Amino acid sequence: MIAIAFVGWASFARLIRGHVVSSREAPFIEAAKAIGCSHTRILLVHLLPQCLPLVVVMMGLRLGGYILTEASLSFLGLGAQPPMPSWGSMVSAHRVFIISAPWMVVFPGLAIAVTSLCFNMLGDAVRDKYGLRIAG
């Protein structure tokens, strides 16, 4: 999970930076500057609430991929180690029973697929609700 977070944070930072740069000349920011708001207040009160829906949408859209990545790494033995449960390690450990007891592989695989699909659908629903457009 640390490796996934280490690689994935850059896209969130790029999205937030792009939104802040595009909002820098917006009328509400100019009005806040005109009444003497500090840069910290403008950032925390005016820009942060504008960025939160973007982060929530992007998190919903990316979380499914992060779950698949973690399951893949665990399946290969590079993820969570045996005392820690992981769907990928469950599939890997029980793949020898696929002929005699296929449910031992099918149900963790279904859990991975359904969870990833649900997070993607949640991200799509929030994106549609706020009318946002996220590239990438």
PDB file of N, CA and C in Angstrom, residues 35-135:
ATOM      1  N   ILE A  35     -10.762  42.630  -0.352  1.00  0.00           N
ATOM      2  CA  ILE A  35     -11.168  42.966   1.016  1.00  0.00           C
ATOM      3  C   ILE A  35     -10.060  42.688   2.022  1.00  0.00           C
ATOM      4  N   GLY A  36      -8.887  42.240   1.534  1.00  0.00           N
ATOM      5  CA  GLY A  36      -7.723  42.102   2.405  1.00  0.00           C
ATOM      6  C   GLY A  36      -7.526  40.743   3.046  1.00  0.00           C
ATOM      7  N   CYS A  37      -8.077  39.693   2.472  1.00  0.00           N
ATOM      8  CA  CYS A  37      -7.861  38.347   3.024  1.00  0.00           C
ATOM      9  C   CYS A  37      -6.412  37.919   2.817  1.00  0.00           C
ATOM     10  N   SER A  38      -5.883  37.203   3.786  1.00  0.00           N
ATOM     11  CA  SER A  38      -4.513  36.695   3.654  1.00  0.00           C
ATOM     12  C   SER A  38      -4.492  35.521   2.671  1.00  0.00           C
ATOM     13  N   HIS A  39      -3.294  35.184   2.215  1.00  0.00           N
ATOM     14  CA  HIS A  39      -3.152  34.064   1.285  1.00  0.00           C
ATOM     15  C   HIS A  39      -3.600  32.755   1.935  1.00  0.00           C
ATOM     16  N   THR A  40      -3.316  32.593   3.215  1.00  0.00           N
ATOM     17  CA  THR A  40      -3.716  31.382   3.923  1.00  0.00           C
ATOM     18  C   THR A  40      -5.239  31.281   3.989  1.00  0.00           C
ATOM     19  N   ARG A  41      -5.906  32.388   4.288  1.00  0.00           N
ATOM     20  CA  ARG A  41      -7.372  32.377   4.344  1.00  0.00           C
ATOM     21  C   ARG A  41      -7.973  32.097   2.979  1.00  0.00           C
ATOM     22  N   ILE A  42      -7.428  32.690   1.946  1.00  0.00           N
ATOM     23  CA  ILE A  42      -7.932  32.431   0.594  1.00  0.00           C
ATOM     24  C   ILE A  42      -7.772  30.951   0.257  1.00  0.00           C
ATOM     25  N   LEU A  43      -6.622  30.393   0.602  1.00  0.00           N
ATOM     26  CA  LEU A  43      -6.370  28.988   0.308  1.00  0.00           C
ATOM     27  C   LEU A  43      -7.307  28.073   1.084  1.00  0.00           C
ATOM     28  N   LEU A  44      -7.457  28.296   2.390  1.00  0.00           N
ATOM     29  CA  LEU A  44      -8.234  27.396   3.233  1.00  0.00           C
ATOM     30  C   LEU A  44      -9.751  27.596   3.120  1.00  0.00           C
ATOM     31  N   VAL A  45     -10.185  28.832   2.976  1.00  0.00           N
ATOM     32  CA  VAL A  45     -11.624  29.118   2.993  1.00  0.00           C
ATOM     33  C   VAL A  45     -12.238  29.119   1.598  1.00  0.00           C
ATOM     34  N   HIS A  46     -11.481  29.595   0.611  1.00  0.00           N
ATOM     35  CA  HIS A  46     -12.063  29.748  -0.722  1.00  0.00           C
ATOM     36  C   HIS A  46     -11.650  28.649  -1.703  1.00  0.00           C
ATOM     37  N   LEU A  47     -10.396  28.225  -1.672  1.00  0.00           N
ATOM     38  CA  LEU A  47      -9.934  27.248  -2.659  1.00  0.00           C
ATOM     39  C   LEU A  47     -10.098  25.798  -2.206  1.00  0.00           C
ATOM     40  N   LEU A  48      -9.848  25.506  -0.934  1.00  0.00           N
ATOM     41  CA  LEU A  48      -9.953  24.122  -0.453  1.00  0.00           C
ATOM     42  C   LEU A  48     -11.357  23.539  -0.648  1.00  0.00           C
ATOM     43  N   PRO A  49     -12.436  24.272  -0.314  1.00  0.00           N
ATOM     44  CA  PRO A  49     -13.768  23.700  -0.566  1.00  0.00           C
ATOM     45  C   PRO A  49     -14.048  23.465  -2.052  1.00  0.00           C
ATOM     46  N   GLN A  50     -13.395  24.216  -2.928  1.00  0.00           N
ATOM     47  CA  GLN A  50     -13.556  24.010  -4.364  1.00  0.00           C
ATOM     48  C   GLN A  50     -12.832  22.747  -4.833  1.00  0.00           C
ATOM     49  N   CYS A  51     -11.757  22.364  -4.141  1.00  0.00           N
ATOM     50  CA  CYS A  51     -10.947  21.215  -4.539  1.00  0.00           C
ATOM     51  C   CYS A  51     -11.457  19.893  -3.976  1.00  0.00           C
ATOM     52  N   LEU A  52     -12.179  19.924  -2.882  1.00  0.00           N
ATOM     53  CA  LEU A  52     -12.621  18.679  -2.238  1.00  0.00           C
ATOM     54  C   LEU A  52     -13.483  17.789  -3.135  1.00  0.00           C
ATOM     55  N   PRO A  53     -14.465  18.328  -3.882  1.00  0.00           N
ATOM     56  CA  PRO A  53     -15.220  17.433  -4.778  1.00  0.00           C
ATOM     57  C   PRO A  53     -14.333  16.783  -5.835  1.00  0.00           C
ATOM     58  N   LEU A  54     -13.345  17.512  -6.334  1.00  0.00           N
ATOM     59  CA  LEU A  54     -12.430  16.933  -7.315  1.00  0.00           C
ATOM     60  C   LEU A  54     -11.654  15.761  -6.726  1.00  0.00           C
ATOM     61  N   VAL A  55     -11.179  15.931  -5.501  1.00  0.00           N
ATOM     62  CA  VAL A  55     -10.409  14.869  -4.850  1.00  0.00           C
ATOM     63  C   VAL A  55     -11.294  13.660  -4.568  1.00  0.00           C
ATOM     64  N   VAL A  56     -12.524  13.885  -4.139  1.00  0.00           N
ATOM     65  CA  VAL A  56     -13.437  12.783  -3.850  1.00  0.00           C
ATOM     66  C   VAL A  56     -13.750  12.000  -5.130  1.00  0.00           C
ATOM     67  N   VAL A  57     -13.991  12.709  -6.215  1.00  0.00           N
ATOM     68  CA  VAL A  57     -14.279  12.046  -7.487  1.00  0.00           C
ATOM     69  C   VAL A  57     -13.066  11.256  -7.964  1.00  0.00           C
ATOM     70  N   MET A  58     -11.906  11.876  -7.914  1.00  0.00           N
ATOM     71  CA  MET A  58     -10.713  11.182  -8.391  1.00  0.00           C
ATOM     72  C   MET A  58     -10.394   9.980  -7.503  1.00  0.00           C
ATOM     73  N   MET A  59     -10.604  10.111  -6.205  1.00  0.00           N
ATOM     74  CA  MET A  59     -10.364   8.984  -5.301  1.00  0.00           C
ATOM     75  C   MET A  59     -11.317   7.836  -5.635  1.00  0.00           C
ATOM     76  N   GLY A  60     -12.576   8.151  -5.892  1.00  0.00           N
ATOM     77  CA  GLY A  60     -13.521   7.103  -6.258  1.00  0.00           C
ATOM     78  C   GLY A  60     -13.148   6.409  -7.553  1.00  0.00           C
ATOM     79  N   LEU A  61     -12.663   7.187  -8.523  1.00  0.00           N
ATOM     80  CA  LEU A  61     -12.292   6.603  -9.802  1.00  0.00           C
ATOM     81  C   LEU A  61     -10.991   5.807  -9.725  1.00  0.00           C
ATOM     82  N   ARG A  62     -10.062   6.228  -8.900  1.00  0.00           N
ATOM     83  CA  ARG A  62      -8.761   5.559  -8.814  1.00  0.00           C
ATOM     84  C   ARG A  62      -8.721   4.416  -7.803  1.00  0.00           C
ATOM     85  N   LEU A  63      -9.602   4.412  -6.829  1.00  0.00           N
ATOM     86  CA  LEU A  63      -9.545   3.407  -5.768  1.00  0.00           C
ATOM     87  C   LEU A  63      -9.743   1.993  -6.297  1.00  0.00           C
ATOM     88  N   GLY A  64     -10.594   1.825  -7.294  1.00  0.00           N
ATOM     89  CA  GLY A  64     -10.774   0.509  -7.895  1.00  0.00           C
ATOM     90  C   GLY A  64      -9.480  -0.019  -8.489  1.00  0.00           C
ATOM     91  N   GLY A  65      -8.749   0.838  -9.170  1.00  0.00           N
ATOM     92  CA  GLY A  65      -7.458   0.440  -9.726  1.00  0.00           C
ATOM     93  C   GLY A  65      -6.430   0.144  -8.658  1.00  0.00           C
ATOM     94  N   TYR A  66      -6.472   0.907  -7.576  1.00  0.00           N
ATOM     95  CA  TYR A  66      -5.548   0.656  -6.472  1.00  0.00           C
ATOM     96  C   TYR A  66      -5.845  -0.689  -5.807  1.00  0.00           C
ATOM     97  N   ILE A  67      -7.122  -1.041  -5.686  1.00  0.00           N
ATOM     98  CA  ILE A  67      -7.487  -2.340  -5.120  1.00  0.00           C
ATOM     99  C   ILE A  67      -6.995  -3.465  -6.021  1.00  0.00           C
ATOM    100  N   LEU A  68      -7.165  -3.305  -7.327  1.00  0.00           N
ATOM    101  CA  LEU A  68      -6.676  -4.320  -8.260  1.00  0.00           C
ATOM    102  C   LEU A  68      -5.153  -4.436  -8.209  1.00  0.00           C
ATOM    103  N   THR A  69      -4.467  -3.316  -8.069  1.00  0.00           N
ATOM    104  CA  THR A  69      -3.007  -3.341  -7.975  1.00  0.00           C
ATOM    105  C   THR A  69      -2.555  -4.068  -6.724  1.00  0.00           C
ATOM    106  N   GLU A  70      -3.196  -3.778  -5.596  1.00  0.00           N
ATOM    107  CA  GLU A  70      -2.823  -4.446  -4.347  1.00  0.00           C
ATOM    108  C   GLU A  70      -3.107  -5.940  -4.424  1.00  0.00           C
ATOM    109  N   ALA A  71      -4.233  -6.321  -5.010  1.00  0.00           N
ATOM    110  CA  ALA A  71      -4.569  -7.739  -5.141  1.00  0.00           C
ATOM    111  C   ALA A  71      -3.573  -8.444  -6.060  1.00  0.00           C
ATOM    112  N   SER A  72      -3.162  -7.762  -7.126  1.00  0.00           N
ATOM    113  CA  SER A  72      -2.175  -8.351  -8.034  1.00  0.00           C
ATOM    114  C   SER A  72      -0.836  -8.556  -7.343  1.00  0.00           C
ATOM    115  N   LEU A  73      -0.400  -7.539  -6.605  1.00  0.00           N
ATOM    116  CA  LEU A  73       0.868  -7.670  -5.883  1.00  0.00           C
ATOM    117  C   LEU A  73       0.796  -8.768  -4.823  1.00  0.00           C
ATOM    118  N   SER A  74      -0.330  -8.868  -4.134  1.00  0.00           N
ATOM    119  CA  SER A  74      -0.492  -9.921  -3.129  1.00  0.00           C
ATOM    120  C   SER A  74      -0.543 -11.298  -3.776  1.00  0.00           C
ATOM    121  N   PHE A  75      -1.167 -11.398  -4.933  1.00  0.00           N
ATOM    122  CA  PHE A  75      -1.211 -12.664  -5.651  1.00  0.00           C
ATOM    123  C   PHE A  75       0.201 -13.137  -6.013  1.00  0.00           C
ATOM    124  N   LEU A  76       1.056 -12.190  -6.389  1.00  0.00           N
ATOM    125  CA  LEU A  76       2.437 -12.525  -6.746  1.00  0.00           C
ATOM    126  C   LEU A  76       3.337 -12.710  -5.536  1.00  0.00           C
ATOM    127  N   GLY A  77       2.820 -12.412  -4.336  1.00  0.00           N
ATOM    128  CA  GLY A  77       3.609 -12.560  -3.117  1.00  0.00           C
ATOM    129  C   GLY A  77       4.373 -11.308  -2.746  1.00  0.00           C
ATOM    130  N   LEU A  78       4.079 -10.178  -3.403  1.00  0.00           N
ATOM    131  CA  LEU A  78       4.784  -8.921  -3.140  1.00  0.00           C
ATOM    132  C   LEU A  78       3.966  -7.956  -2.289  1.00  0.00           C
ATOM    133  N   GLY A  79       2.776  -8.354  -1.904  1.00  0.00           N
ATOM    134  CA  GLY A  79       1.899  -7.473  -1.133  1.00  0.00           C
ATOM    135  C   GLY A  79       1.918  -7.808   0.337  1.00  0.00           C
ATOM    136  N   ALA A  80       0.741  -7.839   0.932  1.00  0.00           N
ATOM    137  CA  ALA A  80       0.603  -8.135   2.355  1.00  0.00           C
ATOM    138  C   ALA A  80       1.075  -9.564   2.626  1.00  0.00           C
ATOM    139  N   GLN A  81       1.782  -9.723   3.709  1.00  0.00           N
ATOM    140  CA  GLN A  81       2.335 -11.035   4.054  1.00  0.00           C
ATOM    141  C   GLN A  81       1.300 -11.872   4.809  1.00  0.00           C
ATOM    142  N   PRO A  82       1.449 -13.201   4.891  1.00  0.00           N
ATOM    143  CA  PRO A  82       0.422 -14.146   5.334  1.00  0.00           C
ATOM    144  C   PRO A  82      -0.399 -13.833   6.578  1.00  0.00           C
ATOM    145  N   PRO A  83       0.096 -13.294   7.663  1.00  0.00           N
ATOM    146  CA  PRO A  83      -0.865 -13.036   8.745  1.00  0.00           C
ATOM    147  C   PRO A  83      -1.911 -11.986   8.371  1.00  0.00           C
ATOM    148  N   MET A  84      -1.569 -11.106   7.448  1.00  0.00           N
ATOM    149  CA  MET A  84      -2.482 -10.058   7.000  1.00  0.00           C
ATOM    150  C   MET A  84      -3.353 -10.597   5.858  1.00  0.00           C
ATOM    151  N   PRO A  85      -4.684 -10.565   6.008  1.00  0.00           N
ATOM    152  CA  PRO A  85      -5.539 -11.097   4.946  1.00  0.00           C
ATOM    153  C   PRO A  85      -5.560 -10.171   3.739  1.00  0.00           C
ATOM    154  N   SER A  86      -5.576 -10.760   2.576  1.00  0.00           N
ATOM    155  CA  SER A  86      -5.665 -10.012   1.330  1.00  0.00           C
ATOM    156  C   SER A  86      -6.359 -10.894   0.305  1.00  0.00           C
ATOM    157  N   TRP A  87      -7.220 -10.306  -0.498  1.00  0.00           N
ATOM    158  CA  TRP A  87      -7.937 -11.080  -1.497  1.00  0.00           C
ATOM    159  C   TRP A  87      -6.978 -11.696  -2.509  1.00  0.00           C
ATOM    160  N   GLY A  88      -5.945 -10.973  -2.889  1.00  0.00           N
ATOM    161  CA  GLY A  88      -4.972 -11.514  -3.842  1.00  0.00           C
ATOM    162  C   GLY A  88      -4.223 -12.707  -3.281  1.00  0.00           C
ATOM    163  N   SER A  89      -3.847 -12.634  -2.008  1.00  0.00           N
ATOM    164  CA  SER A  89      -3.161 -13.782  -1.403  1.00  0.00           C
ATOM    165  C   SER A  89      -4.116 -14.953  -1.197  1.00  0.00           C
ATOM    166  N   MET A  90      -5.419 -14.687  -0.984  1.00  0.00           N
ATOM    167  CA  MET A  90      -6.391 -15.773  -0.885  1.00  0.00           C
ATOM    168  C   MET A  90      -6.511 -16.511  -2.210  1.00  0.00           C
ATOM    169  N   VAL A  91      -6.569 -15.764  -3.290  1.00  0.00           N
ATOM    170  CA  VAL A  91      -6.646 -16.394  -4.612  1.00  0.00           C
ATOM    171  C   VAL A  91      -5.377 -17.192  -4.881  1.00  0.00           C
ATOM    172  N   SER A  92      -4.235 -16.638  -4.544  1.00  0.00           N
ATOM    173  CA  SER A  92      -2.966 -17.315  -4.779  1.00  0.00           C
ATOM    174  C   SER A  92      -2.837 -18.591  -3.947  1.00  0.00           C
ATOM    175  N   ALA A  93      -3.218 -18.534  -2.681  1.00  0.00           N
ATOM    176  CA  ALA A  93      -3.073 -19.694  -1.804  1.00  0.00           C
ATOM    177  C   ALA A  93      -4.021 -20.827  -2.183  1.00  0.00           C
ATOM    178  N   HIS A  94      -5.173 -20.494  -2.722  1.00  0.00           N
ATOM    179  CA  HIS A  94      -6.184 -21.515  -2.995  1.00  0.00           C
ATOM    180  C   HIS A  94      -6.292 -21.886  -4.471  1.00  0.00           C
ATOM    181  N   ARG A  95      -5.398 -21.416  -5.298  1.00  0.00           N
ATOM    182  CA  ARG A  95      -5.499 -21.740  -6.719  1.00  0.00           C
ATOM    183  C   ARG A  95      -5.250 -23.215  -7.000  1.00  0.00           C
ATOM    184  N   VAL A  96      -4.610 -23.919  -6.078  1.00  0.00           N
ATOM    185  CA  VAL A  96      -4.400 -25.360  -6.273  1.00  0.00           C
ATOM    186  C   VAL A  96      -5.704 -26.144  -6.098  1.00  0.00           C
ATOM    187  N   PHE A  97      -6.694 -25.544  -5.447  1.00  0.00           N
ATOM    188  CA  PHE A  97      -7.980 -26.203  -5.232  1.00  0.00           C
ATOM    189  C   PHE A  97      -9.034 -25.801  -6.261  1.00  0.00           C
ATOM    190  N   ILE A  98      -8.622 -25.200  -7.361  1.00  0.00           N
ATOM    191  CA  ILE A  98      -9.587 -24.645  -8.310  1.00  0.00           C
ATOM    192  C   ILE A  98     -10.459 -25.736  -8.954  1.00  0.00           C
ATOM    193  N   ILE A  99      -9.952 -26.927  -9.079  1.00  0.00           N
ATOM    194  CA  ILE A  99     -10.746 -28.015  -9.665  1.00  0.00           C
ATOM    195  C   ILE A  99     -11.683 -28.620  -8.624  1.00  0.00           C
ATOM    196  N   SER A 100     -11.181 -28.888  -7.426  1.00  0.00           N
ATOM    197  CA  SER A 100     -11.991 -29.569  -6.414  1.00  0.00           C
ATOM    198  C   SER A 100     -12.905 -28.626  -5.628  1.00  0.00           C
ATOM    199  N   ALA A 101     -12.482 -27.388  -5.424  1.00  0.00           N
ATOM    200  CA  ALA A 101     -13.282 -26.418  -4.655  1.00  0.00           C
ATOM    201  C   ALA A 101     -13.140 -25.033  -5.287  1.00  0.00           C
ATOM    202  N   PRO A 102     -13.803 -24.809  -6.418  1.00  0.00           N
ATOM    203  CA  PRO A 102     -13.607 -23.550  -7.139  1.00  0.00           C
ATOM    204  C   PRO A 102     -14.076 -22.314  -6.374  1.00  0.00           C
ATOM    205  N   TRP A 103     -15.002 -22.481  -5.425  1.00  0.00           N
ATOM    206  CA  TRP A 103     -15.490 -21.317  -4.672  1.00  0.00           C
ATOM    207  C   TRP A 103     -14.389 -20.662  -3.846  1.00  0.00           C
ATOM    208  N   MET A 104     -13.323 -21.389  -3.535  1.00  0.00           N
ATOM    209  CA  MET A 104     -12.232 -20.809  -2.746  1.00  0.00           C
ATOM    210  C   MET A 104     -11.460 -19.761  -3.540  1.00  0.00           C
ATOM    211  N   VAL A 105     -11.558 -19.810  -4.859  1.00  0.00           N
ATOM    212  CA  VAL A 105     -10.910 -18.820  -5.722  1.00  0.00           C
ATOM    213  C   VAL A 105     -11.942 -17.840  -6.265  1.00  0.00           C
ATOM    214  N   VAL A 106     -13.135 -18.331  -6.567  1.00  0.00           N
ATOM    215  CA  VAL A 106     -14.159 -17.498  -7.208  1.00  0.00           C
ATOM    216  C   VAL A 106     -14.637 -16.385  -6.289  1.00  0.00           C
ATOM    217  N   PHE A 107     -14.883 -16.674  -5.032  1.00  0.00           N
ATOM    218  CA  PHE A 107     -15.449 -15.647  -4.155  1.00  0.00           C
ATOM    219  C   PHE A 107     -14.468 -14.505  -3.844  1.00  0.00           C
ATOM    220  N   PRO A 108     -13.181 -14.766  -3.562  1.00  0.00           N
ATOM    221  CA  PRO A 108     -12.264 -13.624  -3.428  1.00  0.00           C
ATOM    222  C   PRO A 108     -12.121 -12.835  -4.731  1.00  0.00           C
ATOM    223  N   GLY A 109     -12.140 -13.538  -5.864  1.00  0.00           N
ATOM    224  CA  GLY A 109     -12.076 -12.842  -7.157  1.00  0.00           C
ATOM    225  C   GLY A 109     -13.299 -11.975  -7.393  1.00  0.00           C
ATOM    226  N   LEU A 110     -14.472 -12.501  -7.042  1.00  0.00           N
ATOM    227  CA  LEU A 110     -15.696 -11.706  -7.159  1.00  0.00           C
ATOM    228  C   LEU A 110     -15.670 -10.506  -6.215  1.00  0.00           C
ATOM    229  N   ALA A 111     -15.140 -10.695  -5.022  1.00  0.00           N
ATOM    230  CA  ALA A 111     -15.049  -9.587  -4.069  1.00  0.00           C
ATOM    231  C   ALA A 111     -14.163  -8.469  -4.628  1.00  0.00           C
ATOM    232  N   ILE A 112     -13.052  -8.836  -5.252  1.00  0.00           N
ATOM    233  CA  ILE A 112     -12.169  -7.843  -5.864  1.00  0.00           C
ATOM    234  C   ILE A 112     -12.906  -7.103  -6.974  1.00  0.00           C
ATOM    235  N   ALA A 113     -13.561  -7.856  -7.849  1.00  0.00           N
ATOM    236  CA  ALA A 113     -14.248  -7.246  -8.993  1.00  0.00           C
ATOM    237  C   ALA A 113     -15.402  -6.355  -8.562  1.00  0.00           C
ATOM    238  N   VAL A 114     -16.224  -6.831  -7.628  1.00  0.00           N
ATOM    239  CA  VAL A 114     -17.395  -6.053  -7.188  1.00  0.00           C
ATOM    240  C   VAL A 114     -16.962  -4.792  -6.441  1.00  0.00           C
ATOM    241  N   THR A 115     -15.945  -4.903  -5.592  1.00  0.00           N
ATOM    242  CA  THR A 115     -15.475  -3.726  -4.852  1.00  0.00           C
ATOM    243  C   THR A 115     -14.899  -2.682  -5.795  1.00  0.00           C
ATOM    244  N   SER A 116     -14.102  -3.109  -6.764  1.00  0.00           N
ATOM    245  CA  SER A 116     -13.536  -2.173  -7.735  1.00  0.00           C
ATOM    246  C   SER A 116     -14.641  -1.503  -8.550  1.00  0.00           C
ATOM    247  N   LEU A 117     -15.612  -2.300  -8.977  1.00  0.00           N
ATOM    248  CA  LEU A 117     -16.729  -1.751  -9.749  1.00  0.00           C
ATOM    249  C   LEU A 117     -17.531  -0.752  -8.928  1.00  0.00           C
ATOM    250  N   CYS A 118     -17.778  -1.053  -7.663  1.00  0.00           N
ATOM    251  CA  CYS A 118     -18.550  -0.142  -6.801  1.00  0.00           C
ATOM    252  C   CYS A 118     -17.833   1.185  -6.602  1.00  0.00           C
ATOM    253  N   PHE A 119     -16.517   1.155  -6.376  1.00  0.00           N
ATOM    254  CA  PHE A 119     -15.793   2.408  -6.214  1.00  0.00           C
ATOM    255  C   PHE A 119     -15.789   3.215  -7.507  1.00  0.00           C
ATOM    256  N   ASN A 120     -15.670   2.551  -8.651  1.00  0.00           N
ATOM    257  CA  ASN A 120     -15.731   3.278  -9.919  1.00  0.00           C
ATOM    258  C   ASN A 120     -17.109   3.884 -10.149  1.00  0.00           C
ATOM    259  N   MET A 121     -18.160   3.153  -9.820  1.00  0.00           N
ATOM    260  CA  MET A 121     -19.512   3.685  -9.987  1.00  0.00           C
ATOM    261  C   MET A 121     -19.772   4.841  -9.025  1.00  0.00           C
ATOM    262  N   LEU A 122     -19.240   4.751  -7.807  1.00  0.00           N
ATOM    263  CA  LEU A 122     -19.372   5.838  -6.843  1.00  0.00           C
ATOM    264  C   LEU A 122     -18.670   7.092  -7.358  1.00  0.00           C
ATOM    265  N   GLY A 123     -17.474   6.930  -7.887  1.00  0.00           N
ATOM    266  CA  GLY A 123     -16.762   8.074  -8.462  1.00  0.00           C
ATOM    267  C   GLY A 123     -17.508   8.682  -9.632  1.00  0.00           C
ATOM    268  N   ASP A 124     -18.093   7.842 -10.501  1.00  0.00           N
ATOM    269  CA  ASP A 124     -18.890   8.348 -11.622  1.00  0.00           C
ATOM    270  C   ASP A 124     -20.124   9.097 -11.141  1.00  0.00           C
ATOM    271  N   ALA A 125     -20.780   8.575 -10.114  1.00  0.00           N
ATOM    272  CA  ALA A 125     -21.991   9.217  -9.599  1.00  0.00           C
ATOM    273  C   ALA A 125     -21.671  10.590  -9.002  1.00  0.00           C
ATOM    274  N   VAL A 126     -20.599  10.669  -8.236  1.00  0.00           N
ATOM    275  CA  VAL A 126     -20.218  11.967  -7.645  1.00  0.00           C
ATOM    276  C   VAL A 126     -19.799  12.935  -8.745  1.00  0.00           C
ATOM    277  N   ARG A 127     -19.070  12.440  -9.745  1.00  0.00           N
ATOM    278  CA  ARG A 127     -18.666  13.295 -10.864  1.00  0.00           C
ATOM    279  C   ARG A 127     -19.878  13.845 -11.603  1.00  0.00           C
ATOM    280  N   ASP A 128     -20.875  12.992 -11.861  1.00  0.00           N
ATOM    281  CA  ASP A 128     -22.080  13.442 -12.544  1.00  0.00           C
ATOM    282  C   ASP A 128     -22.886  14.410 -11.691  1.00  0.00           C
ATOM    283  N   LYS A 129     -22.905  14.198 -10.374  1.00  0.00           N
ATOM    284  CA  LYS A 129     -23.666  15.069  -9.483  1.00  0.00           C
ATOM    285  C   LYS A 129     -23.095  16.493  -9.486  1.00  0.00           C
ATOM    286  N   TYR A 130     -21.761  16.589  -9.465  1.00  0.00           N
ATOM    287  CA  TYR A 130     -21.124  17.894  -9.427  1.00  0.00           C
ATOM    288  C   TYR A 130     -20.829  18.444 -10.823  1.00  0.00           C
ATOM    289  N   GLY A 131     -21.048  17.665 -11.865  1.00  0.00           N
ATOM    290  CA  GLY A 131     -20.792  18.118 -13.222  1.00  0.00           C
ATOM    291  C   GLY A 131     -19.329  18.394 -13.485  1.00  0.00           C
ATOM    292  N   LEU A 132     -18.452  17.575 -12.930  1.00  0.00           N
ATOM    293  CA  LEU A 132     -17.018  17.779 -13.067  1.00  0.00           C
ATOM    294  C   LEU A 132     -16.485  17.038 -14.260  1.00  0.00           C
ATOM    295  N   ARG A 133     -15.343  17.530 -14.743  1.00  0.00           N
ATOM    296  CA  ARG A 133     -14.643  16.885 -15.849  1.00  0.00           C
ATOM    297  C   ARG A 133     -13.215  16.658 -15.369  1.00  0.00           C
ATOM    298  N   ILE A 134     -12.835  15.394 -15.262  1.00  0.00           N
ATOM    299  CA  ILE A 134     -11.487  15.056 -14.806  1.00  0.00           C
ATOM    300  C   ILE A 134     -10.781  14.311 -15.919  1.00  0.00           C
ATOM    301  N   ALA A 135      -9.665  14.847 -16.371  1.00  0.00           N
ATOM    302  CA  ALA A 135      -8.874  14.187 -17.416  1.00  0.00           C
ATOM    303  C   ALA A 135      -7.879  13.250 -16.768  1.00  0.00           C
TER     304      ALA A 135
END
